Structure formats: C-alpha cells, structure tokens
C-alpha cells in the first residue's frame, strides 16, 4: 500500500474537520471529500494485511456513519479525533499516542466508539517504524501504562525475562552443569545470548506497539545464535 494513499486520507480527514469547524460551509467540497474517502477505502480493502489497517477502516466507516447522522458538532469531534490516525499506517505514530483524544471523545459520545481500543494486541511489521527513536524516550510508554497499569508491569517483567533468560541458561550450563574453561569464548557466548535476548525483547515490545521490525528480530536471534554456537564449539572441542 502506497504511503501516498494514507497521506491523502489524512488530508481528507483534515478537510472534514475544517468543513465542520464552523469556518466553512462548502457542500460541494464535502461531497468530493467523502467520495475520495470511499475510493481510498476500496483501495485498502483490496490489499492484504487488512488486520493492521482495521483501525483506519473503522475510522472511515464510523466517520461516514456520523456524517449521515448530520450532527455537525459530533462530526467535527470525531474528525478532530482521527485526522492524524493515518500516521499509524505511515509508521509515524502508534495507536497509544492517541489515548487522550480517544478518551475525550468517548467521554462525550460513549464507549461504544473505539470498542477495541483498550484491548492489548501485538502489532508486528516487517520494517521498523519511522518514529522508532521515540521508543527510547522516557515518555514512550506513558500512554500504554496509563491504559494498562497492571498489564504494563507484566509486560515489563516478561521483557526482562526474555532479555536475560538466554544468558542465564548459557551461564548455568557452562559454569554449573558442564563447567567450561575460563576463556574468552565464555564472553563470546554471553554476548551472543544477550543479543538473542534483544531479539526476544523486541517481540515482547510488539504488545506495546513498539516492535522494531522482523529484520532486527531475525538478525538478533540468528546472529546471537551463531555466536553462542561458536562459543560452545570452541569451549568443548
């Protein structure tokens, strides 16, 4: 799916927001914008990976339904909530960055809107998103933590276990179960198992929508596995 499609959709959402802001009353522009949104919806439906586009389809369908209700205040409120959501498909933001907007809309118009928003569901993608560097900031988890305080703690625990478990298993085997010579190859194995842990941690991060792509996962698990295997081979041969 071309990024230009989602950029165009974002502009259409912004147009709807503007048309119902009270500053504009252009019925022809509204008809043209709605028609374009429907064309974009058809393009999204034709493509694969519908699951990861489901939120955008929900935004489109709900916006069209609300427009048919002819409640201008509600149309503006919903368009104001969703107008930047195509950036999720552009890899610039994740769903949890819209927490305040969604909760504000639900507070006025009910929790029937965005019914699956609070469900914890992993999001995987082939490439790292464009906003990947934001994941390393102290505030990157704030919205998810606000919505799922207990789930966040559980995921943090699982993430730490995933990160350290390969190294713990390696050290337990090489130091206790089958003691190996105290050589530099032990450090090689520790590095390899830690790299494997990074790959596993990346998988856990998908539940917070901070997955950094299949490439990183593969490189870490495969590359770390090779280093670990080499270390064991050198230690015991």
PDB file of C-alpha atoms in Angstrom:
ATOM      1  CA  UNK A   1       0.000   0.000   0.000  1.00  0.00           C
ATOM      2  CA  UNK A   2       1.494   3.302  -1.115  1.00  0.00           C
ATOM      3  CA  UNK A   3       2.150   5.835   1.610  1.00  0.00           C
ATOM      4  CA  UNK A   4       0.557   8.463  -0.617  1.00  0.00           C
ATOM      5  CA  UNK A   5      -2.834   6.799  -0.060  1.00  0.00           C
ATOM      6  CA  UNK A   6      -2.657   7.345   3.703  1.00  0.00           C
ATOM      7  CA  UNK A   7      -1.269  10.845   3.266  1.00  0.00           C
ATOM      8  CA  UNK A   8      -4.254  11.605   1.035  1.00  0.00           C
ATOM      9  CA  UNK A   9      -6.618  10.087   3.583  1.00  0.00           C
ATOM     10  CA  UNK A  10      -5.106  12.257   6.306  1.00  0.00           C
ATOM     11  CA  UNK A  11      -5.720  15.351   4.178  1.00  0.00           C
ATOM     12  CA  UNK A  12      -9.329  14.236   3.608  1.00  0.00           C
ATOM     13  CA  UNK A  13      -9.879  13.816   7.352  1.00  0.00           C
ATOM     14  CA  UNK A  14      -8.429  17.291   7.886  1.00  0.00           C
ATOM     15  CA  UNK A  15     -10.787  18.704   5.244  1.00  0.00           C
ATOM     16  CA  UNK A  16     -13.796  17.143   7.013  1.00  0.00           C
ATOM     17  CA  UNK A  17     -12.572  18.592  10.294  1.00  0.00           C
ATOM     18  CA  UNK A  18     -12.297  22.031   8.711  1.00  0.00           C
ATOM     19  CA  UNK A  19     -15.687  21.810   6.965  1.00  0.00           C
ATOM     20  CA  UNK A  20     -17.436  21.216  10.288  1.00  0.00           C
ATOM     21  CA  UNK A  21     -15.377  23.605  12.371  1.00  0.00           C
ATOM     22  CA  UNK A  22     -17.859  26.415  11.735  1.00  0.00           C
ATOM     23  CA  UNK A  23     -15.485  28.289   9.459  1.00  0.00           C
ATOM     24  CA  UNK A  24     -16.593  26.681   6.203  1.00  0.00           C
ATOM     25  CA  UNK A  25     -19.844  25.522   4.612  1.00  0.00           C
ATOM     26  CA  UNK A  26     -18.902  24.071   1.239  1.00  0.00           C
ATOM     27  CA  UNK A  27     -21.281  21.225   0.393  1.00  0.00           C
ATOM     28  CA  UNK A  28     -19.584  20.504  -2.920  1.00  0.00           C
ATOM     29  CA  UNK A  29     -16.197  20.100  -1.229  1.00  0.00           C
ATOM     30  CA  UNK A  30     -17.818  17.823   1.349  1.00  0.00           C
ATOM     31  CA  UNK A  31     -19.268  15.598  -1.380  1.00  0.00           C
ATOM     32  CA  UNK A  32     -15.923  15.446  -3.186  1.00  0.00           C
ATOM     33  CA  UNK A  33     -14.041  14.636   0.015  1.00  0.00           C
ATOM     34  CA  UNK A  34     -16.489  11.894   1.041  1.00  0.00           C
ATOM     35  CA  UNK A  35     -16.236  10.386  -2.455  1.00  0.00           C
ATOM     36  CA  UNK A  36     -12.445  10.377  -2.231  1.00  0.00           C
ATOM     37  CA  UNK A  37     -12.539   8.741   1.214  1.00  0.00           C
ATOM     38  CA  UNK A  38     -14.734   5.974  -0.216  1.00  0.00           C
ATOM     39  CA  UNK A  39     -12.254   5.423  -3.070  1.00  0.00           C
ATOM     40  CA  UNK A  40      -9.398   5.146  -0.563  1.00  0.00           C
ATOM     41  CA  UNK A  41     -11.415   2.668   1.496  1.00  0.00           C
ATOM     42  CA  UNK A  42     -11.876   0.477  -1.581  1.00  0.00           C
ATOM     43  CA  UNK A  43      -8.114   0.535  -2.214  1.00  0.00           C
ATOM     44  CA  UNK A  44      -7.389  -0.511   1.369  1.00  0.00           C
ATOM     45  CA  UNK A  45      -9.884  -3.380   1.168  1.00  0.00           C
ATOM     46  CA  UNK A  46      -8.223  -4.728  -1.997  1.00  0.00           C
ATOM     47  CA  UNK A  47      -4.834  -5.003  -0.328  1.00  0.00           C
ATOM     48  CA  UNK A  48      -3.513  -7.672   2.067  1.00  0.00           C
ATOM     49  CA  UNK A  49      -2.811  -7.114   5.762  1.00  0.00           C
ATOM     50  CA  UNK A  50      -6.319  -5.874   6.423  1.00  0.00           C
ATOM     51  CA  UNK A  51      -5.853  -6.612  10.131  1.00  0.00           C
ATOM     52  CA  UNK A  52      -3.235  -3.921  10.597  1.00  0.00           C
ATOM     53  CA  UNK A  53      -5.431  -1.451   8.656  1.00  0.00           C
ATOM     54  CA  UNK A  54      -8.567  -2.340  10.637  1.00  0.00           C
ATOM     55  CA  UNK A  55      -8.395   0.782  12.802  1.00  0.00           C
ATOM     56  CA  UNK A  56      -8.253   3.037   9.726  1.00  0.00           C
ATOM     57  CA  UNK A  57     -11.197   1.213   8.164  1.00  0.00           C
ATOM     58  CA  UNK A  58     -13.083   1.675  11.418  1.00  0.00           C
ATOM     59  CA  UNK A  59     -12.287   5.411  11.352  1.00  0.00           C
ATOM     60  CA  UNK A  60     -13.516   5.717   7.763  1.00  0.00           C
ATOM     61  CA  UNK A  61     -16.732   3.752   8.296  1.00  0.00           C
ATOM     62  CA  UNK A  62     -17.588   5.499  11.556  1.00  0.00           C
ATOM     63  CA  UNK A  63     -16.879   8.937  10.099  1.00  0.00           C
ATOM     64  CA  UNK A  64     -19.211   8.221   7.165  1.00  0.00           C
ATOM     65  CA  UNK A  65     -21.914   6.993   9.571  1.00  0.00           C
ATOM     66  CA  UNK A  66     -21.617  10.109  11.722  1.00  0.00           C
ATOM     67  CA  UNK A  67     -21.769  12.345   8.642  1.00  0.00           C
ATOM     68  CA  UNK A  68     -25.066  10.635   7.747  1.00  0.00           C
ATOM     69  CA  UNK A  69     -26.338  11.468  11.253  1.00  0.00           C
ATOM     70  CA  UNK A  70     -25.916  15.132  10.292  1.00  0.00           C
ATOM     71  CA  UNK A  71     -24.710  16.133  13.749  1.00  0.00           C
ATOM     72  CA  UNK A  72     -22.148  18.799  12.875  1.00  0.00           C
ATOM     73  CA  UNK A  73     -20.664  19.044  16.360  1.00  0.00           C
ATOM     74  CA  UNK A  74     -20.179  15.287  16.554  1.00  0.00           C
ATOM     75  CA  UNK A  75     -18.721  15.121  13.034  1.00  0.00           C
ATOM     76  CA  UNK A  76     -16.156  17.761  13.957  1.00  0.00           C
ATOM     77  CA  UNK A  77     -15.322  15.996  17.233  1.00  0.00           C
ATOM     78  CA  UNK A  78     -14.760  12.638  15.521  1.00  0.00           C
ATOM     79  CA  UNK A  79     -12.756  14.154  12.645  1.00  0.00           C
ATOM     80  CA  UNK A  80     -10.698  16.053  15.205  1.00  0.00           C
ATOM     81  CA  UNK A  81     -10.000  12.759  16.993  1.00  0.00           C
ATOM     82  CA  UNK A  82      -8.968  10.757  13.930  1.00  0.00           C
ATOM     83  CA  UNK A  83      -7.473  13.273  11.487  1.00  0.00           C
ATOM     84  CA  UNK A  84      -3.873  12.256  12.259  1.00  0.00           C
ATOM     85  CA  UNK A  85      -4.507   8.499  12.654  1.00  0.00           C
ATOM     86  CA  UNK A  86      -3.345   7.642   9.107  1.00  0.00           C
ATOM     87  CA  UNK A  87       0.113   8.375  10.531  1.00  0.00           C
ATOM     88  CA  UNK A  88      -0.154   4.977  12.249  1.00  0.00           C
ATOM     89  CA  UNK A  89      -0.021   3.300   8.824  1.00  0.00           C
ATOM     90  CA  UNK A  90       2.757   5.680   7.806  1.00  0.00           C
ATOM     91  CA  UNK A  91       4.871   4.404  10.723  1.00  0.00           C
ATOM     92  CA  UNK A  92       4.995   7.806  12.407  1.00  0.00           C
ATOM     93  CA  UNK A  93       2.821   7.072  15.459  1.00  0.00           C
ATOM     94  CA  UNK A  94       1.096   4.200  17.231  1.00  0.00           C
ATOM     95  CA  UNK A  95      -2.452   3.862  18.491  1.00  0.00           C
ATOM     96  CA  UNK A  96      -1.492   4.568  22.105  1.00  0.00           C
ATOM     97  CA  UNK A  97      -0.272   8.053  21.183  1.00  0.00           C
ATOM     98  CA  UNK A  98      -3.946   8.919  20.552  1.00  0.00           C
ATOM     99  CA  UNK A  99      -5.066   7.916  24.036  1.00  0.00           C
ATOM    100  CA  UNK A 100      -6.137  11.373  25.208  1.00  0.00           C
ATOM    101  CA  UNK A 101      -8.060  12.145  22.010  1.00  0.00           C
ATOM    102  CA  UNK A 102      -9.953   8.841  22.067  1.00  0.00           C
ATOM    103  CA  UNK A 103     -10.778   9.032  25.775  1.00  0.00           C
ATOM    104  CA  UNK A 104     -12.028  12.610  25.348  1.00  0.00           C
ATOM    105  CA  UNK A 105     -14.344  11.555  22.508  1.00  0.00           C
ATOM    106  CA  UNK A 106     -15.591   8.521  24.459  1.00  0.00           C
ATOM    107  CA  UNK A 107     -16.321  10.707  27.475  1.00  0.00           C
ATOM    108  CA  UNK A 108     -18.794  12.787  25.445  1.00  0.00           C
ATOM    109  CA  UNK A 109     -20.209  10.284  22.952  1.00  0.00           C
ATOM    110  CA  UNK A 110     -19.850   6.976  24.758  1.00  0.00           C
ATOM    111  CA  UNK A 111     -17.520   3.984  24.981  1.00  0.00           C
ATOM    112  CA  UNK A 112     -19.256   2.274  22.066  1.00  0.00           C
ATOM    113  CA  UNK A 113     -16.787   4.186  19.915  1.00  0.00           C
ATOM    114  CA  UNK A 114     -13.323   2.643  19.501  1.00  0.00           C
ATOM    115  CA  UNK A 115     -14.541  -0.525  21.302  1.00  0.00           C
ATOM    116  CA  UNK A 116     -11.279  -2.447  20.832  1.00  0.00           C
ATOM    117  CA  UNK A 117      -9.010   0.450  21.765  1.00  0.00           C
ATOM    118  CA  UNK A 118      -8.151  -0.860  25.232  1.00  0.00           C
ATOM    119  CA  UNK A 119      -7.575  -4.440  24.117  1.00  0.00           C
ATOM    120  CA  UNK A 120      -3.924  -5.414  24.349  1.00  0.00           C
ATOM    121  CA  UNK A 121      -2.943  -6.828  20.990  1.00  0.00           C
ATOM    122  CA  UNK A 122       0.537  -7.090  19.446  1.00  0.00           C
ATOM    123  CA  UNK A 123       1.441  -5.220  16.294  1.00  0.00           C
ATOM    124  CA  UNK A 124       4.162  -6.665  14.080  1.00  0.00           C
ATOM    125  CA  UNK A 125       5.614  -5.121  10.950  1.00  0.00           C
ATOM    126  CA  UNK A 126       8.422  -6.015   8.571  1.00  0.00           C
ATOM    127  CA  UNK A 127      10.325  -2.745   8.907  1.00  0.00           C
ATOM    128  CA  UNK A 128      10.973  -0.512  11.889  1.00  0.00           C
ATOM    129  CA  UNK A 129       8.551   2.448  12.005  1.00  0.00           C
ATOM    130  CA  UNK A 130       9.718   5.958  11.212  1.00  0.00           C
ATOM    131  CA  UNK A 131       9.215   7.056  14.832  1.00  0.00           C
ATOM    132  CA  UNK A 132      11.410   4.238  16.186  1.00  0.00           C
ATOM    133  CA  UNK A 133      13.787   6.596  18.002  1.00  0.00           C
ATOM    134  CA  UNK A 134      10.880   7.857  20.124  1.00  0.00           C
ATOM    135  CA  UNK A 135      10.630   4.386  21.677  1.00  0.00           C
ATOM    136  CA  UNK A 136      13.831   5.052  23.593  1.00  0.00           C
ATOM    137  CA  UNK A 137      12.452   8.143  25.354  1.00  0.00           C
ATOM    138  CA  UNK A 138      11.237   8.062  28.957  1.00  0.00           C
ATOM    139  CA  UNK A 139       7.696   9.025  27.871  1.00  0.00           C
ATOM    140  CA  UNK A 140       7.285   6.457  25.099  1.00  0.00           C
ATOM    141  CA  UNK A 141       5.357   4.001  27.315  1.00  0.00           C
ATOM    142  CA  UNK A 142       3.293   6.595  29.207  1.00  0.00           C
ATOM    143  CA  UNK A 143       0.011   6.155  27.277  1.00  0.00           C
ATOM    144  CA  UNK A 144       0.089   2.344  27.364  1.00  0.00           C
ATOM    145  CA  UNK A 145       0.978   2.415  31.045  1.00  0.00           C
ATOM    146  CA  UNK A 146      -1.949   4.782  31.710  1.00  0.00           C
ATOM    147  CA  UNK A 147      -4.391   2.436  29.958  1.00  0.00           C
ATOM    148  CA  UNK A 148      -2.944  -0.844  31.249  1.00  0.00           C
ATOM    149  CA  UNK A 149      -1.076  -0.235  34.534  1.00  0.00           C
ATOM    150  CA  UNK A 150      -1.065  -3.918  35.543  1.00  0.00           C
ATOM    151  CA  UNK A 151      -0.510  -5.224  32.020  1.00  0.00           C
ATOM    152  CA  UNK A 152       2.414  -2.843  31.621  1.00  0.00           C
ATOM    153  CA  UNK A 153       4.126  -4.248  34.706  1.00  0.00           C
ATOM    154  CA  UNK A 154       3.533  -7.799  33.488  1.00  0.00           C
ATOM    155  CA  UNK A 155       4.969  -6.995  30.056  1.00  0.00           C
ATOM    156  CA  UNK A 156       7.993  -5.307  31.637  1.00  0.00           C
ATOM    157  CA  UNK A 157       8.617  -8.455  33.680  1.00  0.00           C
ATOM    158  CA  UNK A 158       8.235 -10.697  30.646  1.00  0.00           C
ATOM    159  CA  UNK A 159      10.526  -8.395  28.658  1.00  0.00           C
ATOM    160  CA  UNK A 160      13.278  -8.542  31.280  1.00  0.00           C
ATOM    161  CA  UNK A 161      12.976 -12.331  31.467  1.00  0.00           C
ATOM    162  CA  UNK A 162      13.124 -12.590  27.657  1.00  0.00           C
ATOM    163  CA  UNK A 163      16.197 -10.357  27.590  1.00  0.00           C
ATOM    164  CA  UNK A 164      18.173 -12.181  30.279  1.00  0.00           C
ATOM    165  CA  UNK A 165      16.934 -15.786  30.111  1.00  0.00           C
ATOM    166  CA  UNK A 166      19.191 -16.926  27.211  1.00  0.00           C
ATOM    167  CA  UNK A 167      22.264 -15.639  29.047  1.00  0.00           C
ATOM    168  CA  UNK A 168      21.155 -17.213  32.335  1.00  0.00           C
ATOM    169  CA  UNK A 169      20.667 -20.579  30.624  1.00  0.00           C
ATOM    170  CA  UNK A 170      24.065 -20.287  28.920  1.00  0.00           C
ATOM    171  CA  UNK A 171      25.906 -19.385  32.120  1.00  0.00           C
ATOM    172  CA  UNK A 172      24.103 -22.082  34.103  1.00  0.00           C
ATOM    173  CA  UNK A 173      25.190 -24.682  31.586  1.00  0.00           C
ATOM    174  CA  UNK A 174      28.792 -23.506  31.101  1.00  0.00           C
ATOM    175  CA  UNK A 175      29.508 -22.736  34.762  1.00  0.00           C
ATOM    176  CA  UNK A 176      27.437 -25.286  36.704  1.00  0.00           C
ATOM    177  CA  UNK A 177      26.055 -28.146  34.617  1.00  0.00           C
ATOM    178  CA  UNK A 178      29.047 -28.686  32.342  1.00  0.00           C
ATOM    179  CA  UNK A 179      31.835 -26.404  33.620  1.00  0.00           C
ATOM    180  CA  UNK A 180      33.888 -24.951  30.788  1.00  0.00           C
ATOM    181  CA  UNK A 181      37.402 -23.473  30.844  1.00  0.00           C
ATOM    182  CA  UNK A 182      37.509 -19.829  31.897  1.00  0.00           C
ATOM    183  CA  UNK A 183      38.424 -18.489  28.468  1.00  0.00           C
ATOM    184  CA  UNK A 184      37.496 -15.557  26.244  1.00  0.00           C
ATOM    185  CA  UNK A 185      34.985 -17.728  24.438  1.00  0.00           C
ATOM    186  CA  UNK A 186      32.755 -17.506  27.508  1.00  0.00           C
ATOM    187  CA  UNK A 187      32.423 -13.771  26.859  1.00  0.00           C
ATOM    188  CA  UNK A 188      31.610 -14.543  23.228  1.00  0.00           C
ATOM    189  CA  UNK A 189      28.773 -16.781  24.371  1.00  0.00           C
ATOM    190  CA  UNK A 190      27.493 -14.186  26.832  1.00  0.00           C
ATOM    191  CA  UNK A 191      27.427 -11.594  24.058  1.00  0.00           C
ATOM    192  CA  UNK A 192      25.617 -13.996  21.751  1.00  0.00           C
ATOM    193  CA  UNK A 193      22.943 -14.926  24.269  1.00  0.00           C
ATOM    194  CA  UNK A 194      22.408 -11.266  25.185  1.00  0.00           C
ATOM    195  CA  UNK A 195      21.878 -10.462  21.503  1.00  0.00           C
ATOM    196  CA  UNK A 196      19.336 -13.311  21.331  1.00  0.00           C
ATOM    197  CA  UNK A 197      17.633 -11.704  24.330  1.00  0.00           C
ATOM    198  CA  UNK A 198      17.369  -8.404  22.471  1.00  0.00           C
ATOM    199  CA  UNK A 199      15.528 -10.193  19.658  1.00  0.00           C
ATOM    200  CA  UNK A 200      13.134 -11.809  22.136  1.00  0.00           C
ATOM    201  CA  UNK A 201      12.635  -8.485  23.927  1.00  0.00           C
ATOM    202  CA  UNK A 202      11.719  -6.923  20.588  1.00  0.00           C
ATOM    203  CA  UNK A 203       8.937  -9.492  20.191  1.00  0.00           C
ATOM    204  CA  UNK A 204       7.540  -8.635  23.634  1.00  0.00           C
ATOM    205  CA  UNK A 205       7.656  -4.931  22.682  1.00  0.00           C
ATOM    206  CA  UNK A 206       5.068  -5.637  19.958  1.00  0.00           C
ATOM    207  CA  UNK A 207       2.386  -5.734  22.678  1.00  0.00           C
ATOM    208  CA  UNK A 208       3.160  -2.063  23.424  1.00  0.00           C
ATOM    209  CA  UNK A 209       3.250  -1.349  19.671  1.00  0.00           C
ATOM    210  CA  UNK A 210       6.973  -0.651  19.817  1.00  0.00           C
ATOM    211  CA  UNK A 211       8.152  -3.542  17.664  1.00  0.00           C
ATOM    212  CA  UNK A 212      11.251  -2.594  15.653  1.00  0.00           C
ATOM    213  CA  UNK A 213      10.662  -4.916  12.725  1.00  0.00           C
ATOM    214  CA  UNK A 214      11.253  -8.513  11.634  1.00  0.00           C
ATOM    215  CA  UNK A 215      14.739  -7.677  10.383  1.00  0.00           C
ATOM    216  CA  UNK A 216      16.012  -6.759  13.853  1.00  0.00           C
ATOM    217  CA  UNK A 217      14.390  -9.836  15.384  1.00  0.00           C
ATOM    218  CA  UNK A 218      15.933 -12.141  12.788  1.00  0.00           C
ATOM    219  CA  UNK A 219      19.396 -10.581  12.958  1.00  0.00           C
ATOM    220  CA  UNK A 220      19.471 -10.733  16.762  1.00  0.00           C
ATOM    221  CA  UNK A 221      18.170 -14.276  17.156  1.00  0.00           C
ATOM    222  CA  UNK A 222      20.120 -15.718  14.213  1.00  0.00           C
ATOM    223  CA  UNK A 223      23.309 -13.701  14.765  1.00  0.00           C
ATOM    224  CA  UNK A 224      23.262 -14.260  18.517  1.00  0.00           C
ATOM    225  CA  UNK A 225      22.606 -17.951  17.954  1.00  0.00           C
ATOM    226  CA  UNK A 226      25.631 -18.232  15.667  1.00  0.00           C
ATOM    227  CA  UNK A 227      27.883 -16.538  18.228  1.00  0.00           C
ATOM    228  CA  UNK A 228      26.549 -18.765  21.005  1.00  0.00           C
ATOM    229  CA  UNK A 229      27.008 -21.943  18.949  1.00  0.00           C
ATOM    230  CA  UNK A 230      30.553 -20.873  18.034  1.00  0.00           C
ATOM    231  CA  UNK A 231      31.323 -20.223  21.676  1.00  0.00           C
ATOM    232  CA  UNK A 232      30.082 -23.687  22.739  1.00  0.00           C
ATOM    233  CA  UNK A 233      32.013 -25.326  19.925  1.00  0.00           C
ATOM    234  CA  UNK A 234      35.274 -23.625  20.951  1.00  0.00           C
ATOM    235  CA  UNK A 235      34.750 -24.335  24.653  1.00  0.00           C
ATOM    236  CA  UNK A 236      34.067 -28.057  24.337  1.00  0.00           C
ATOM    237  CA  UNK A 237      36.216 -29.071  21.368  1.00  0.00           C
TER     238      UNK A 237
END
